[in-house]
PDB file of C-alpha atoms in Angstrom:
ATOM      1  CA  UNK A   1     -34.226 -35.299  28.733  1.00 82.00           C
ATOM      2  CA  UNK A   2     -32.863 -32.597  26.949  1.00 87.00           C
ATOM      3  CA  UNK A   3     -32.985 -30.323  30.192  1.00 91.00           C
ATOM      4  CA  UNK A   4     -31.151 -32.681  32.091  1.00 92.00           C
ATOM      5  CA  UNK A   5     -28.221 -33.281  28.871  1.00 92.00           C
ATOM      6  CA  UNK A   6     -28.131 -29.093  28.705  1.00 92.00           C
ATOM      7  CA  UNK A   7     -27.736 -28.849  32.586  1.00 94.00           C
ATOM      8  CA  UNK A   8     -24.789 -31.855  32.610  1.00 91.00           C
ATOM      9  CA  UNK A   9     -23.254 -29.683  29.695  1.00 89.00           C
ATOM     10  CA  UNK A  10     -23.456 -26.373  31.828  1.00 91.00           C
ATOM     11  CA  UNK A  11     -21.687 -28.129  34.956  1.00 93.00           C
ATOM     12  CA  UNK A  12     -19.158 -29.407  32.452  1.00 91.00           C
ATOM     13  CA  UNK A  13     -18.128 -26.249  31.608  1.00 90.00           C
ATOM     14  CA  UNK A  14     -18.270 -24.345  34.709  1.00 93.00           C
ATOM     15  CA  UNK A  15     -15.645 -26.599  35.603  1.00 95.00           C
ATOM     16  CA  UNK A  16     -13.939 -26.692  33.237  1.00 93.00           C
ATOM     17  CA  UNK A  17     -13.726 -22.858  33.538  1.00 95.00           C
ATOM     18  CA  UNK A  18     -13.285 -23.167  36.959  1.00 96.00           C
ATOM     19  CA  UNK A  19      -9.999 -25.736  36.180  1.00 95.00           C
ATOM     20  CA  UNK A  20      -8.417 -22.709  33.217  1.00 95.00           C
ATOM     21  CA  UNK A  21      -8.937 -20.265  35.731  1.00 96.00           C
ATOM     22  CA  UNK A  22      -6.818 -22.204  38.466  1.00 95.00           C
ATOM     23  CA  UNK A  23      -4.527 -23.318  35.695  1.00 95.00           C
ATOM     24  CA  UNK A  24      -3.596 -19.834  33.492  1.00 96.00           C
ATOM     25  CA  UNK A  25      -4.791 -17.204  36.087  1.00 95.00           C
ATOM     26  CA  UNK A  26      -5.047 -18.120  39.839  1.00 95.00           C
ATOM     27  CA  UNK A  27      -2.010 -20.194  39.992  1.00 95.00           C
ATOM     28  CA  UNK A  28       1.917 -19.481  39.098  1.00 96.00           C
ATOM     29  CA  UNK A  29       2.224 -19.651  35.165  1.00 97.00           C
ATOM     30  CA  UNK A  30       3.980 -18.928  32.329  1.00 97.00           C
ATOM     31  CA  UNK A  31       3.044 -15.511  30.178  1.00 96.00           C
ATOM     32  CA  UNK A  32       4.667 -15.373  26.635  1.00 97.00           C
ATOM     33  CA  UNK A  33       3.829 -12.011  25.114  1.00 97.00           C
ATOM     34  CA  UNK A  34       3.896 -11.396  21.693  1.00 97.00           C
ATOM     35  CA  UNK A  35       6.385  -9.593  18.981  1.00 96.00           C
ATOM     36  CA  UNK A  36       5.487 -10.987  15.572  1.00 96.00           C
ATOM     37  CA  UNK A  37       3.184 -14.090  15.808  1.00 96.00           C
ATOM     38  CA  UNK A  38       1.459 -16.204  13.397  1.00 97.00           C
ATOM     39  CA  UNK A  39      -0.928 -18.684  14.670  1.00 97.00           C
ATOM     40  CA  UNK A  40      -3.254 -21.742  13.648  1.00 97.00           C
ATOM     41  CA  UNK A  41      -6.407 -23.536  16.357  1.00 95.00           C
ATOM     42  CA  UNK A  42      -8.878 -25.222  16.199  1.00 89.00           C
ATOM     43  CA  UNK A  43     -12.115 -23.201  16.450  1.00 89.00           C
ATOM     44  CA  UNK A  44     -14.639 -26.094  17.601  1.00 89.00           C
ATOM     45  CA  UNK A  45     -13.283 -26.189  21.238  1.00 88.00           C
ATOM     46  CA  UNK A  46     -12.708 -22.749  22.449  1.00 94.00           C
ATOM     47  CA  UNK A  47     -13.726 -21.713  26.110  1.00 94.00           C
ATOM     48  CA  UNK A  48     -14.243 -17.914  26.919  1.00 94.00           C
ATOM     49  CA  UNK A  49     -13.285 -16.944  30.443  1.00 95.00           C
ATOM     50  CA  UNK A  50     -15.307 -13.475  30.916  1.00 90.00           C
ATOM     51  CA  UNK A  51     -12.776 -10.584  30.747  1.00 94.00           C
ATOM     52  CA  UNK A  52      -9.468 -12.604  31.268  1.00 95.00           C
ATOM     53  CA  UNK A  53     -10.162 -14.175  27.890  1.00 97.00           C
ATOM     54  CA  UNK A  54      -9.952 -17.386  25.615  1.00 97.00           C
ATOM     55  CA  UNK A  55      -9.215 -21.133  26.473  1.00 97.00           C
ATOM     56  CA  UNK A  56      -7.416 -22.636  22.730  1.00 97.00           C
ATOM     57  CA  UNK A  57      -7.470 -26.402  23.929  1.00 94.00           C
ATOM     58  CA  UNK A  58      -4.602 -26.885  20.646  1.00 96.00           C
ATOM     59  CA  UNK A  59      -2.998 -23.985  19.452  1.00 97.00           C
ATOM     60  CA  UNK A  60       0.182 -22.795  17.238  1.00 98.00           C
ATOM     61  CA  UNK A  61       1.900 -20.085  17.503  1.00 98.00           C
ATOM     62  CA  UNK A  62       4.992 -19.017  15.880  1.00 98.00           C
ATOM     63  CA  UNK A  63       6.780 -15.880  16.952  1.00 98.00           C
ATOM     64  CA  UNK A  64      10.490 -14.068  17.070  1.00 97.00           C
ATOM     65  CA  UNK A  65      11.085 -15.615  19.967  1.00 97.00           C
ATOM     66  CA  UNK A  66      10.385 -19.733  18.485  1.00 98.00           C
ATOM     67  CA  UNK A  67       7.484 -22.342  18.310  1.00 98.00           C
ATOM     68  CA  UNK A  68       4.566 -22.656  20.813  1.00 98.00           C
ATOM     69  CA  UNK A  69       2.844 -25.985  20.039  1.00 98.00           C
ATOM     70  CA  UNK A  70       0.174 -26.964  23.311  1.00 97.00           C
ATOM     71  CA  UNK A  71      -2.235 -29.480  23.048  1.00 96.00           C
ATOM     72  CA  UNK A  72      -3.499 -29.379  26.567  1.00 93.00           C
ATOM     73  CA  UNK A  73      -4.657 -25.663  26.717  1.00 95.00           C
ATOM     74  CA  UNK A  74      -3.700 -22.055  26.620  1.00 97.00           C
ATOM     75  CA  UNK A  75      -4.894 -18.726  27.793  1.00 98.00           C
ATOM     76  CA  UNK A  76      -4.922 -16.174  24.862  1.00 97.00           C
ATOM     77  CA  UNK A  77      -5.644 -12.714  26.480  1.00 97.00           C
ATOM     78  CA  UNK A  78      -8.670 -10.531  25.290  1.00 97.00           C
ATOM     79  CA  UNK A  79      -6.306  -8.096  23.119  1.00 96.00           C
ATOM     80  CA  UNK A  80      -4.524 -10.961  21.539  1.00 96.00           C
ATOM     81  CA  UNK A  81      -1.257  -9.668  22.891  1.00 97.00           C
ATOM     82  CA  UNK A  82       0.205 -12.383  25.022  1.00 97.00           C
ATOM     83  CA  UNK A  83      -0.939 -16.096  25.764  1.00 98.00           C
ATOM     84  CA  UNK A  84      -0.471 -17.565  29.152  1.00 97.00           C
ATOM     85  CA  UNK A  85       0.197 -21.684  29.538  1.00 98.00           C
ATOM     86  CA  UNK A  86       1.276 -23.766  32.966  1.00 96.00           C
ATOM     87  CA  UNK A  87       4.791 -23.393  34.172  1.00 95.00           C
ATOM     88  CA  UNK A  88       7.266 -25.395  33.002  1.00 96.00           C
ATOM     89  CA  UNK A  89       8.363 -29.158  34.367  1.00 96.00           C
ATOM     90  CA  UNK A  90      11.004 -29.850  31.865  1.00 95.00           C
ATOM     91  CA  UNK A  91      14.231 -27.168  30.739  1.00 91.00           C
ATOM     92  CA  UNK A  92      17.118 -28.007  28.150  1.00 88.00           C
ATOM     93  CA  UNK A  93      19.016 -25.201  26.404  1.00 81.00           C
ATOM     94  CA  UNK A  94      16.143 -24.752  23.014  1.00 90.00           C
ATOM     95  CA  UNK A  95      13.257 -26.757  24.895  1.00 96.00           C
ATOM     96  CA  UNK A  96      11.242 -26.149  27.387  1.00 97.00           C
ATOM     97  CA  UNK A  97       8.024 -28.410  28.092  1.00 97.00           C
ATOM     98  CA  UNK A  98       5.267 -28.101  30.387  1.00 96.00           C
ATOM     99  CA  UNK A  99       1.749 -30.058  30.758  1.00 94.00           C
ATOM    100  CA  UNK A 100       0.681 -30.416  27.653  1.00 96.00           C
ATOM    101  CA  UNK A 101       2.942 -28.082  25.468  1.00 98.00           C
ATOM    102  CA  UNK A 102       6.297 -27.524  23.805  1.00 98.00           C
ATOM    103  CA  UNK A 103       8.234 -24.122  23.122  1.00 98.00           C
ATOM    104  CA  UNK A 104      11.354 -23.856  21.313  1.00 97.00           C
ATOM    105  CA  UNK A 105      13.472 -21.407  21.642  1.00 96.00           C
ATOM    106  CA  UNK A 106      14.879 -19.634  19.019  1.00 96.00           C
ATOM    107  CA  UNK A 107      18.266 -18.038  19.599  1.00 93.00           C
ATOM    108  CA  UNK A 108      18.929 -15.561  22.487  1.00 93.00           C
ATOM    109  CA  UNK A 109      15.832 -16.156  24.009  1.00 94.00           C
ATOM    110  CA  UNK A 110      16.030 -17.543  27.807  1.00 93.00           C
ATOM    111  CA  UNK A 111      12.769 -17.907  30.465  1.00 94.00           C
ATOM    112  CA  UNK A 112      13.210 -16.775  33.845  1.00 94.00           C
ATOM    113  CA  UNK A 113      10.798 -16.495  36.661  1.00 95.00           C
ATOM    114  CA  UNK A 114       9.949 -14.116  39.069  1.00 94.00           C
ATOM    115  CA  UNK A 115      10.649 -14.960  42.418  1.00 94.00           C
ATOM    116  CA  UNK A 116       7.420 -12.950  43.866  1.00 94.00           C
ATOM    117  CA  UNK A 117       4.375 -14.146  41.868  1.00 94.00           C
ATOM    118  CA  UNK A 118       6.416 -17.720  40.851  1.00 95.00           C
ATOM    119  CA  UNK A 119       5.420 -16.565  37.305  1.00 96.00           C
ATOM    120  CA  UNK A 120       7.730 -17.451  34.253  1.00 96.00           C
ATOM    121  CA  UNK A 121       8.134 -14.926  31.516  1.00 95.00           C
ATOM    122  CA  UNK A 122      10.269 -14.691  28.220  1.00 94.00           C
ATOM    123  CA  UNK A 123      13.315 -12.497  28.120  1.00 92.00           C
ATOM    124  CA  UNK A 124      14.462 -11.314  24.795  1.00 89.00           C
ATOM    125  CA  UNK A 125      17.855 -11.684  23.955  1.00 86.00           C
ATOM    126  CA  UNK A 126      20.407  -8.398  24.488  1.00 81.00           C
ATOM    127  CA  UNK A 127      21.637  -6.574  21.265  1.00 73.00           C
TER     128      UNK A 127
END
């Protein structure tokens, strides 16, 4: 019994591993580094990807550039230096939304994305 309830959990998460990986690595996304951040998760429901680092399920972060709220994953890299979520589905001039998470904007700050990889990434406002 308990082999069998260890072994369901196991293929649980090597899918779900399997999904984040798709999600955050394999596929076009969205990589917000970091300037100044500040941020709150829930530790219960983290999921380590080997070297490419941590799945935060729910996550806050607060940063220069605005407020990251997510709430259906994000991919916090090993050095704590950037987090990486999907692309986004939904732009307005302060908001920007994607599957499962909110950022917005604080003033200056635009995304763009690069044409090769499909990847979005922050740009910082010119002084």
């Amino acid at each position: 019994m308990i082999i069998e309830e260890e072994t369901a959990r196991e293929e649980k998460t090597k899918k779900l591993i399997a999904e984040y990986t798709l999600k955050f690595i394999d596929q076009p996304h969205f990589e917000i580094k970091f300037e100044k951040m500040n941020i709150s998760f829930d530790p219960r429901n983290i999921v380590p990807i080997e070297d490419k680092g941590t799945v935060y399920p729910n996550i806050r972060v607060t940063d220069k550039w605005g407020i990251l709220t997510v709430e259906n994953g994000a991919l916090m890299s090993p050095n704590w230096d950037k987090i990486s979520i999907s692309n986004p589905t939904q732009t307005t001039d302060k908001k920007i939304s994607g599957d499962g998470w909110t950022l917005e904007l604080s003033n200056g700050y635009t995304i763009e994305k690069d044409q090769t990889s499909g990847n979005y990434k922050l740009k910082k406002p010119v002084k």
